[in-house]
């Protein structure tokens, strides 16, 4: 019995077959139906989806034959794939030199006739056949051939679809630069280990100096560093451990089954050492370093996401103690991480709820003129959000916890409420002030920020000349795009005032101020509150005022708590002030009462600088 010769493209054909990852997999309902249909409609007792592997044919689906595979040497289909375009028809196997000695013909099940259509994929590889067989000699009619051809095409489509889906899944879990699992992949692997109740040690690794390499030597150099780090990490752990890239210059290592802190600390030191050796690139040597945080499951966290965050938190703490260090997650980290997770969960539920952000509202804090002229010049809108169990979460904790996307949602809700409040206060004649709105960097970077804000303001029945926009230095950093600057300038052009918030806390310096036409700078409360104790604060304020006035900007002193601070700020030339001395941030009703109390009948009179006790 002559075995079928190998197709000319056999090596690549086998590689293609492998790429479908279909051999030895479970039954597929759709393919089972196809073989049943093929048998039924052609009147044959046997129908198979046969895949021709290196030494065997394996049946992905089959009807009427009690085996899942046969040796390739006995396979009719091994002959069929030699002519991928044509069906192979065998009318009587006992009369065909290729098959008359075949044990499947001479013995059980006594095959006589065969009709097989090659399964040709879109790259042209014949993976196997869809075939129908009988134990009696038979010549198929045209209709039978057409039917099997059509069904064979469906089989190929099914296989290709499954491969595409599997690839998409793999892609979603894989980082393209290094080929390592990405954050989702790492989280999935860790979750799996935890479900199997296997302990593991998690390292969160942050590369130092990566930005340097990327900036000075280019993206190709950056990618080379990432790949080198990936390979060093892979080589320094066992095959069963998992290495992933979870962010731009962040990696993670999962040491599976390792629950011993001493051993894990040993591994931590070893990995830290190999990440402190420079990387050779294009004849130069690029500096490398890393800071690593570690956490253990199940000891430190009860789910994968929390474990990754714990390791991350430990890394941030280690970084605070100086780059290049290592650190373990602590009890305090665990509490912080749990609190952040609880905040995010409740916040997401709030966003999804019936009333959008039911837990959010706005408080408004007056900003008053120090030169005695027109009283309350603005009210600043400040976000307030309460967790159903934890209670109010202060903005300084809330904004970093929820990240830029949710912060935008919160900001939007806060602005809506602030604008509505201002519209009411203005309509009732209580104030002519503007409302000062804080915009986060992510919000400012939106391509449609002008239209978005203008739309919000209009919906409240106000004009852009009713608002003041507060941005922090962060927005003006080197990397800010010209488009963003243009957007802000456009808002200003349409009547909004523009203020630089928290001035003096960043490093951008006064030159940065000139990148954008500003109307005001708000001196950070840390300066204001040092007035009287610290001569340097005084000098800085004096210099800032002089520069700002030179540029035609007003200066606002923030965080004014005492009469002495107010007097000194005024003496140093600050134009406006905001702080607990005048008023705390208040809800709309409280602000309305506060304003009414200070508004003598019929007048737009100056508001006294000191809080006044209610008469009687
Ligand atoms: P900020 O923009 O500098 O707001 C002023 C902060 O100083 C407010 O804190 C206010 O309550 C506080 N403050 C006012 N007067 C005094 C005082 O006399 N003494 C002291 N110690 N503090 C005073 P708050 O409301 O906790 O907000 C903190 C920060 O959170 C804000 O700082 C701002 O950066 C951010 N934030 C608040 N609401 C929003 C918002 O809706 N959107 C955005 N993007 N950020 C917001
Ligand atoms: Ca502000
Ligand atoms: Ca501020």
XYZ file of C-alpha atoms and ligand atoms in Angstrom:
664
model
C 0.000 0.000 0.000
C 1.740 3.158 -1.177
C 1.515 6.000 1.386
C 0.591 9.331 -0.112
C 3.534 11.520 -1.046
C 3.957 14.726 0.997
C 2.606 17.963 -0.480
C 5.293 20.334 -1.798
C 4.456 22.915 0.886
C 4.300 20.337 3.704
C 6.416 22.271 6.294
C 4.458 25.500 5.966
C 1.206 23.549 5.670
C 1.915 21.893 9.038
C 2.850 25.268 10.577
C -0.439 26.690 9.303
C -2.353 23.753 10.781
C -0.571 24.344 14.119
C -1.570 28.013 14.061
C -5.235 26.990 14.369
C -4.520 25.314 17.704
C -7.323 22.908 16.894
C -5.681 19.478 17.123
C -6.840 17.432 20.126
C -9.403 20.020 21.177
C -12.957 19.307 22.280
C -15.880 18.797 19.933
C -17.434 21.846 18.273
C -21.208 21.852 17.921
C -21.221 23.719 14.599
C -18.798 21.236 13.048
C -20.758 18.270 14.434
C -23.831 19.651 12.697
C -21.920 20.087 9.452
C -20.798 16.445 9.346
C -24.304 15.265 10.218
C -25.672 17.376 7.394
C -23.026 16.144 4.955
C -23.813 12.503 5.735
C -27.543 12.997 5.609
C -27.785 15.088 2.448
C -25.382 12.891 0.439
C -26.806 9.620 1.755
C -23.545 8.371 3.295
C -23.190 6.637 6.671
C -19.802 8.200 7.395
C -18.717 11.872 7.357
C -15.560 13.413 8.800
C -13.717 16.671 9.320
C -10.232 15.241 8.992
C -7.123 17.292 9.717
C -3.937 15.886 8.237
C -1.221 16.130 10.868
C 2.425 15.123 10.482
C 1.899 11.403 11.130
C -1.839 11.035 11.595
C -5.196 12.297 10.491
C -7.229 13.620 13.412
C -10.986 14.030 13.268
C -12.243 17.320 14.644
C -15.765 16.053 13.946
C -16.939 12.645 12.817
C -19.969 10.502 12.267
C -20.132 6.726 11.659
C -16.505 5.935 12.525
C -15.617 4.864 16.076
C -12.090 6.350 16.119
C -10.758 9.920 16.632
C -7.669 9.399 14.460
C -5.860 6.985 12.136
C -2.243 6.807 10.956
C -1.591 9.212 8.079
C -0.470 6.246 5.977
C -4.065 4.953 6.013
C -5.680 8.300 5.321
C -7.630 8.816 2.089
C -7.446 12.489 2.987
C -3.638 12.500 2.782
C -4.186 11.879 -0.931
C -6.985 14.385 -1.221
C -4.862 17.297 0.009
C -2.326 16.757 -2.797
C -4.741 18.526 -5.166
C -6.234 21.271 -2.981
C -8.547 22.643 -5.684
C -10.282 19.406 -6.576
C -12.455 16.962 -4.709
C -11.044 13.457 -4.511
C -13.499 10.826 -5.611
C -12.891 7.100 -5.047
C -15.702 5.031 -6.507
C -14.476 1.630 -5.373
C -11.434 1.436 -3.113
C -10.889 -2.264 -3.883
C -10.254 -1.274 -7.511
C -7.839 1.584 -6.657
C -4.119 0.783 -6.332
C -3.763 3.533 -3.690
C -6.293 1.968 -1.347
C -6.887 -1.695 -2.137
C -4.457 -2.853 0.636
C -5.639 -0.239 3.137
C -6.632 -1.984 6.419
C -9.702 0.273 6.589
C -10.719 -1.233 3.227
C -9.637 -4.841 3.721
C -10.804 -4.973 7.343
C -13.235 -3.011 9.512
C -15.131 -0.878 8.665
C -14.708 -2.071 5.050
C -14.648 1.291 3.265
C -15.472 1.282 -0.439
C -16.304 4.787 -1.648
C -14.919 8.201 -0.746
C -15.680 11.823 -1.607
C -13.370 14.370 0.043
C -13.124 18.137 -0.467
C -9.874 19.727 0.781
C -10.220 22.326 3.554
C -8.224 25.161 2.002
C -7.695 28.200 4.210
C -7.364 31.779 3.011
C -3.594 31.401 2.709
C -4.091 28.427 0.394
C -3.048 25.661 2.783
C -4.948 22.383 2.620
C -5.429 21.524 6.286
C -7.425 18.339 5.715
C -10.798 17.513 4.216
C -14.464 17.316 4.757
C -15.286 13.840 3.446
C -18.124 11.366 3.175
C -17.610 7.594 2.906
C -19.633 4.451 2.396
C -19.171 0.706 2.670
C -20.556 0.182 -0.846
C -19.078 1.349 -4.162
C -20.608 4.654 -5.231
C -20.193 7.494 -7.736
C -21.290 10.812 -6.257
C -23.564 13.014 -8.381
C -22.839 16.704 -9.034
C -25.229 17.745 -6.318
C -23.349 15.712 -3.679
C -20.029 17.207 -4.771
C -21.439 20.745 -4.645
C -22.912 20.117 -1.200
C -19.677 18.832 0.286
C -17.780 21.723 -1.318
C -20.127 24.244 0.252
C -19.997 22.630 3.655
C -16.183 22.380 3.458
C -16.094 26.131 3.010
C -18.142 26.520 6.215
C -15.691 24.309 8.078
C -12.793 26.531 7.007
C -14.688 29.661 8.029
C -15.363 28.127 11.432
C -11.682 27.269 11.969
C -10.493 30.708 10.855
C -13.010 32.467 13.062
C -11.867 30.561 16.112
C -8.247 31.328 15.367
C -9.013 35.050 14.954
C -10.887 35.137 18.254
C -8.078 33.350 20.067
C -5.542 35.776 18.620
C -7.614 38.782 19.619
C -7.844 37.421 23.142
C -4.115 36.804 23.281
C -3.416 40.294 21.942
C -5.594 41.862 24.603
C -3.473 40.153 27.237
C -0.080 40.760 25.649
C 2.235 43.736 25.434
C 3.346 44.181 21.842
C 6.844 45.534 22.448
C 8.080 42.753 24.721
C 5.589 39.988 23.939
C 5.066 39.654 27.696
C 1.641 39.569 29.345
C 0.282 43.071 29.926
C -1.416 44.289 33.093
C -4.616 42.420 32.275
C -2.640 39.275 31.517
C -0.751 39.536 34.799
C -3.936 40.165 36.759
C -5.592 37.159 35.095
C -2.629 34.884 35.891
C -2.542 36.059 39.489
C -6.309 35.659 39.853
C -6.001 32.117 38.549
C -3.261 31.277 41.077
C -5.371 32.711 43.878
C -8.395 30.690 42.811
C -6.238 27.584 42.915
C -5.176 28.664 46.416
C -1.532 28.831 45.395
C 0.549 31.473 47.192
C 2.593 33.899 45.121
C 4.917 36.856 45.549
C 4.246 39.915 43.402
C 6.924 42.427 42.417
C 5.978 45.779 40.901
C 9.023 47.177 39.132
C 9.424 50.770 38.024
C 12.408 51.538 35.808
C 14.527 54.555 36.643
C 16.118 56.643 33.883
C 13.860 55.124 31.225
C 12.569 58.488 30.115
C 16.159 59.651 29.707
C 16.904 56.826 27.275
C 13.683 57.425 25.389
C 14.160 61.188 25.180
C 17.863 61.320 24.374
C 18.316 58.224 22.220
C 14.838 57.870 20.725
C 11.963 55.405 20.824
C 13.975 52.593 19.272
C 16.398 52.877 22.189
C 13.483 52.903 24.604
C 12.082 49.741 23.041
C 15.516 48.111 23.169
C 15.732 48.868 26.906
C 12.275 47.389 27.469
C 13.155 44.225 25.595
C 16.447 43.909 27.461
C 14.676 44.294 30.795
C 12.114 41.698 29.724
C 14.839 39.247 28.856
C 16.829 39.870 32.053
C 13.725 39.356 34.145
C 12.766 36.178 32.284
C 16.239 34.762 32.789
C 16.262 35.540 36.487
C 13.119 33.598 37.366
C 11.838 30.053 36.868
C 9.887 28.912 33.834
C 6.744 28.621 35.954
C 7.060 32.218 37.191
C 5.434 35.006 35.213
C 6.954 38.236 33.945
C 4.788 40.990 32.491
C 4.890 44.601 31.390
C 2.132 46.462 33.153
C 2.770 50.046 32.094
C 5.092 52.334 30.115
C 8.191 51.589 32.170
C 6.614 49.276 34.706
C 7.034 45.535 34.901
C 5.642 42.893 37.199
C 6.991 39.533 38.283
C 4.859 36.790 39.812
C 6.877 34.229 41.731
C 4.457 31.338 41.782
C 4.214 29.192 44.884
C 6.651 31.409 46.800
C 5.315 32.314 50.246
C 8.595 32.602 52.118
C 9.545 36.210 52.864
C 13.262 35.512 53.282
C 13.454 33.713 49.948
C 11.342 36.402 48.292
C 13.584 39.152 49.684
C 16.554 37.283 48.263
C 14.871 37.257 44.834
C 14.020 40.933 45.246
C 17.681 41.837 45.773
C 18.810 39.654 42.902
C 16.342 41.227 40.471
C 17.170 44.718 41.689
C 20.865 44.019 41.026
C 20.362 42.838 37.437
C 18.241 45.895 36.692
C 21.013 48.216 37.822
C 23.383 47.205 35.026
C 23.503 49.547 32.020
C 22.023 48.492 28.674
C 24.218 48.525 25.581
C 22.576 50.184 22.606
C 24.061 51.201 19.247
C 27.567 51.351 20.647
C 26.575 53.401 23.674
C 25.638 52.441 27.172
C 22.288 53.505 28.589
C 21.874 54.004 32.313
C 19.313 51.725 33.966
C 17.920 51.353 37.444
C 14.744 50.177 39.085
C 12.649 50.601 42.181
C 10.732 47.516 43.267
C 7.772 47.005 45.575
C 6.703 43.588 46.769
C 3.548 42.036 48.145
C 2.430 38.497 48.864
C -0.802 36.667 48.256
C -2.821 35.620 50.081
C -1.064 37.259 53.066
C -1.255 40.892 51.888
C -4.311 40.935 49.620
C -7.355 38.857 48.814
C -7.646 39.579 45.105
C -5.304 40.092 42.189
C -6.022 43.767 41.559
C -5.484 44.611 45.229
C -2.239 42.624 45.273
C -0.921 44.518 42.260
C -1.891 47.818 43.832
C -0.241 46.831 47.108
C 3.003 46.023 45.315
C 2.643 49.288 43.420
C 2.081 51.234 46.614
C 5.145 49.591 48.188
C 7.118 50.642 45.104
C 5.942 54.249 45.439
C 6.956 54.249 49.101
C 10.357 52.791 48.222
C 10.782 55.477 45.573
C 10.045 58.159 48.131
C 12.918 56.791 50.167
C 15.163 57.286 47.118
C 15.319 55.737 43.655
C 16.763 52.290 43.236
C 15.334 50.894 46.442
C 13.129 47.961 47.249
C 10.246 47.752 49.705
C 7.542 45.478 51.038
C 3.874 46.280 51.280
C 2.810 47.311 54.763
C -0.317 47.306 56.877
C -0.764 51.033 56.175
C -0.542 50.400 52.426
C -3.176 47.714 52.727
C -5.561 50.091 54.462
C -4.937 52.848 51.942
C -5.348 50.485 49.012
C -8.571 49.120 50.463
C -9.892 52.608 51.004
C -9.044 53.643 47.443
C -10.703 50.487 46.123
C -13.810 51.202 48.221
C -13.905 54.789 46.965
C -13.617 53.694 43.340
C -16.300 51.024 43.738
C -18.755 53.441 45.310
C -17.899 56.170 42.825
C -18.512 53.835 39.863
C -21.813 52.743 41.385
C -22.649 56.412 41.779
C -21.865 57.152 38.125
C -23.992 54.205 37.047
C -26.869 55.034 39.366
C -30.249 56.528 38.574
C -29.220 60.041 39.542
C -25.777 60.582 38.122
C -23.344 61.179 40.988
C -25.918 61.385 43.733
C -23.063 61.574 46.255
C -21.580 64.679 44.622
C -22.362 68.294 45.298
C -20.681 71.622 45.128
C -19.566 73.976 47.847
C -18.874 77.585 47.010
C -16.295 79.797 48.698
C -16.282 83.581 48.303
C -13.236 85.409 46.979
C -13.238 89.011 48.159
C -11.504 92.188 47.018
C -8.743 93.413 49.313
C -8.738 96.944 47.889
C -12.119 97.606 49.413
C -13.905 98.117 46.107
C -16.615 95.726 44.966
C -17.010 93.064 47.678
C -17.341 89.444 46.578
C -15.724 89.202 43.170
C -16.006 85.472 42.704
C -17.101 82.257 44.336
C -14.926 79.190 43.848
C -16.680 75.913 43.102
C -15.226 73.056 45.149
C -16.194 69.436 44.717
C -17.705 67.519 47.591
C -18.355 63.803 47.422
C -19.510 61.420 50.098
C -18.972 57.694 50.279
C -22.109 55.914 51.518
C -20.162 54.321 54.412
C -16.884 56.201 54.691
C -18.550 59.616 54.655
C -17.113 62.732 52.987
C -13.899 62.104 51.052
C -11.857 65.319 50.762
C -10.945 66.378 47.196
C -7.228 66.094 47.911
C -7.768 62.379 48.514
C -10.618 61.870 46.074
C -9.115 63.248 42.861
C -5.879 61.227 42.937
C -7.814 58.105 43.952
C -10.336 58.127 41.117
C -7.959 59.039 38.294
C -8.451 61.453 35.384
C -11.514 59.944 33.675
C -13.745 59.790 36.712
C -12.360 63.163 37.812
C -13.697 64.625 34.574
C -17.139 63.211 35.295
C -17.061 64.646 38.798
C -15.771 67.996 37.540
C -18.600 68.160 35.035
C -21.251 67.430 37.676
C -19.708 70.015 40.018
C -19.632 72.675 37.306
C -23.275 72.027 36.421
C -24.327 72.550 40.029
C -22.072 75.579 40.509
C -23.367 77.283 37.383
C -26.973 76.583 38.337
C -26.310 78.004 41.817
C -24.717 81.128 40.421
C -27.607 81.661 38.020
C -30.049 81.575 40.957
C -27.922 83.877 43.133
C -27.541 86.352 40.317
C -31.223 86.250 39.443
C -32.147 87.014 43.039
C -29.814 90.015 42.992
C -27.550 88.638 45.707
C -24.345 88.904 43.733
C -22.672 89.930 40.502
C -19.692 87.677 41.177
C -18.234 85.192 38.734
C -17.971 81.522 39.532
C -14.427 80.137 39.597
C -14.220 76.633 38.114
C -11.301 74.263 38.653
C -10.288 72.372 35.514
C -8.071 69.307 35.804
C -5.229 68.747 33.327
C -7.131 65.916 31.627
C -10.172 68.132 31.151
C -8.124 70.968 29.709
C -6.502 68.522 27.286
C -9.866 67.564 25.788
C -10.018 68.637 22.148
C -13.510 70.028 22.688
C -12.947 71.747 26.032
C -14.057 75.177 24.790
C -17.293 73.931 23.263
C -17.915 71.742 26.283
C -17.524 74.521 28.861
C -19.360 77.065 26.711
C -22.225 74.617 26.367
C -22.415 74.018 30.117
C -22.361 77.742 30.818
C -25.055 78.409 28.242
C -27.310 75.676 29.565
C -27.243 77.496 32.922
C -28.408 80.629 31.143
C -25.086 82.376 31.664
C -22.321 83.704 29.431
C -18.629 82.879 29.485
C -18.090 86.262 31.160
C -19.698 84.704 34.243
C -16.837 82.305 34.802
C -13.245 82.261 35.862
C -11.244 79.149 34.970
C -8.615 77.945 37.448
C -5.825 75.767 36.144
C -2.756 74.520 37.980
C 0.829 74.692 36.809
C 0.551 71.080 35.793
C -1.469 72.229 32.810
C 1.309 74.586 31.716
C 4.202 72.112 31.919
C 6.637 71.760 29.031
C 4.697 68.985 27.370
C 1.422 70.802 27.100
C 0.412 71.022 23.455
C -0.075 74.289 21.657
C -3.593 73.148 20.943
C -4.327 73.093 24.670
C -2.901 76.575 25.088
C -4.980 77.748 22.133
C -8.090 76.268 23.692
C -7.524 78.132 26.938
C -6.789 81.341 25.087
C -10.012 80.851 23.136
C -12.021 80.521 26.351
C -10.452 83.754 27.541
C -11.158 85.397 24.214
C -14.832 84.645 24.731
C -14.978 86.402 28.079
C -13.804 83.874 30.659
C -11.098 84.970 33.085
C -8.109 82.669 33.413
C -6.328 82.128 36.743
C -3.230 80.121 37.605
C -3.955 78.165 40.783
C -1.614 77.035 43.582
C 1.115 79.322 42.335
C 4.466 78.646 43.955
C 4.005 74.940 44.633
C 5.396 73.732 41.316
C 8.731 74.202 39.656
C 7.682 75.777 36.438
C 8.800 79.237 37.465
C 7.590 82.571 36.306
C 8.639 82.112 32.687
C 5.931 79.490 32.270
C 3.376 82.119 33.084
C 4.118 83.869 29.838
C 3.052 80.926 27.725
C -0.560 81.821 28.310
C -2.386 85.115 28.649
C -3.550 84.971 32.276
C -5.767 87.306 34.269
C -4.787 86.204 37.739
C -2.402 84.161 39.849
C -3.563 82.522 43.058
C -0.772 82.373 45.627
C -0.774 79.004 47.296
C -1.979 78.940 50.879
C 1.349 77.615 52.094
C 2.925 81.023 51.367
C 0.066 83.012 52.748
C 0.017 81.027 55.945
C 3.736 81.617 56.537
C 3.190 85.359 56.534
C 4.285 86.772 59.853
C 6.584 83.809 60.617
C 8.805 83.660 57.611
C 10.467 86.589 55.863
C 11.144 84.568 52.757
C 7.421 84.024 52.185
C 7.030 87.767 52.329
C 9.796 88.321 49.765
C 8.372 85.730 47.391
C 4.940 87.309 47.581
C 6.357 90.768 47.011
C 8.300 89.578 43.934
C 5.312 87.673 42.550
C 3.004 90.640 42.996
C 5.418 92.945 41.253
C 5.835 90.596 38.300
C 2.131 89.809 38.051
C 1.146 93.458 38.195
C 3.746 94.198 35.548
C 1.962 91.677 33.329
C -1.427 93.136 34.129
C -2.579 90.247 36.329
C -4.325 90.361 39.645
C -3.015 88.399 42.625
C -5.226 86.347 44.897
C -4.054 85.308 48.385
C -5.484 81.879 49.212
C -5.985 80.324 52.617
C -6.243 83.572 54.568
C -7.186 82.500 58.079
C -6.161 85.416 60.302
C -6.617 89.158 60.256
C -2.840 89.539 60.382
C -2.409 87.438 57.218
C -5.091 89.513 55.522
C -3.424 92.788 56.509
C 0.008 91.634 55.373
C -1.317 90.255 52.085
C -3.014 93.578 51.409
C 0.135 95.521 52.355
C 2.195 93.366 49.984
C -0.126 94.307 47.145
C -2.404 91.258 46.832
C -5.636 92.312 45.155
C -7.955 89.602 46.401
C -8.253 87.103 49.187
C -9.971 83.825 49.915
C -9.967 81.901 53.166
C -11.670 80.797 56.330
C -11.328 84.348 57.717
C -14.059 85.432 55.320
C -16.007 82.274 54.746
C -15.655 78.540 54.480
C -16.867 76.778 51.366
C -20.661 76.559 51.731
C -23.570 74.926 49.975
C -25.836 77.132 47.874
C -28.334 77.869 50.627
C -25.659 78.811 53.156
C -23.936 81.032 50.599
C -27.245 82.643 49.761
C -27.850 83.429 53.469
C -24.265 84.631 53.855
C -24.631 86.997 50.914
C -28.055 88.236 51.997
C -26.765 89.036 55.460
C -24.025 91.215 53.989
C -26.197 92.994 51.493
C -27.620 96.212 52.924
C -31.048 96.992 51.531
C -30.848 98.111 47.918
C -27.085 98.173 47.699
C -24.210 96.581 45.904
C -22.134 97.689 48.867
C -18.709 96.341 49.738
C -18.696 93.226 51.846
C -16.939 93.757 55.176
C -13.747 91.768 55.370
C -14.543 90.221 58.718
C -17.329 87.770 59.269
C -20.142 89.539 61.057
C -22.335 87.988 63.697
C -25.993 87.873 62.897
C -27.805 90.735 64.607
C -29.818 89.814 67.706
P -7.831 74.599 45.444
O -8.340 74.773 44.062
O -6.569 75.285 45.788
O -9.014 74.997 46.401
C -8.851 75.700 47.614
C -8.772 74.751 48.741
O -8.371 75.456 49.906
C -10.116 74.114 49.067
O -9.866 72.812 49.546
C -10.598 75.022 50.213
O -11.539 74.375 51.032
C -9.307 75.256 50.932
N -9.325 76.470 51.738
C -9.979 77.623 51.494
N -9.722 78.527 52.452
C -8.885 77.953 53.343
C -8.249 78.379 54.546
O -8.404 79.495 55.011
N -7.453 77.486 55.174
C -7.247 76.233 54.687
N -6.454 75.414 55.372
N -7.826 75.781 53.543
C -8.630 76.641 52.880
P -10.700 71.589 49.069
O -12.105 71.961 48.831
O -10.400 70.476 50.014
O -10.071 71.245 47.657
C -8.776 70.813 47.547
C -8.324 70.825 46.124
O -9.029 69.846 45.358
C -8.592 72.141 45.408
O -7.590 73.035 45.740
C -8.534 71.693 43.969
O -7.209 71.578 43.540
C -9.151 70.338 44.041
N -10.563 70.448 43.661
C -11.638 70.696 44.436
N -12.775 70.682 43.695
C -12.408 70.461 42.427
C -13.113 70.326 41.184
O -14.352 70.430 41.089
N -12.373 70.070 40.075
C -11.022 69.944 40.139
N -10.360 69.710 39.006
N -10.320 70.057 41.270
C -11.001 70.317 42.410
Ca -8.768 76.391 42.828
Ca -5.335 76.802 45.175
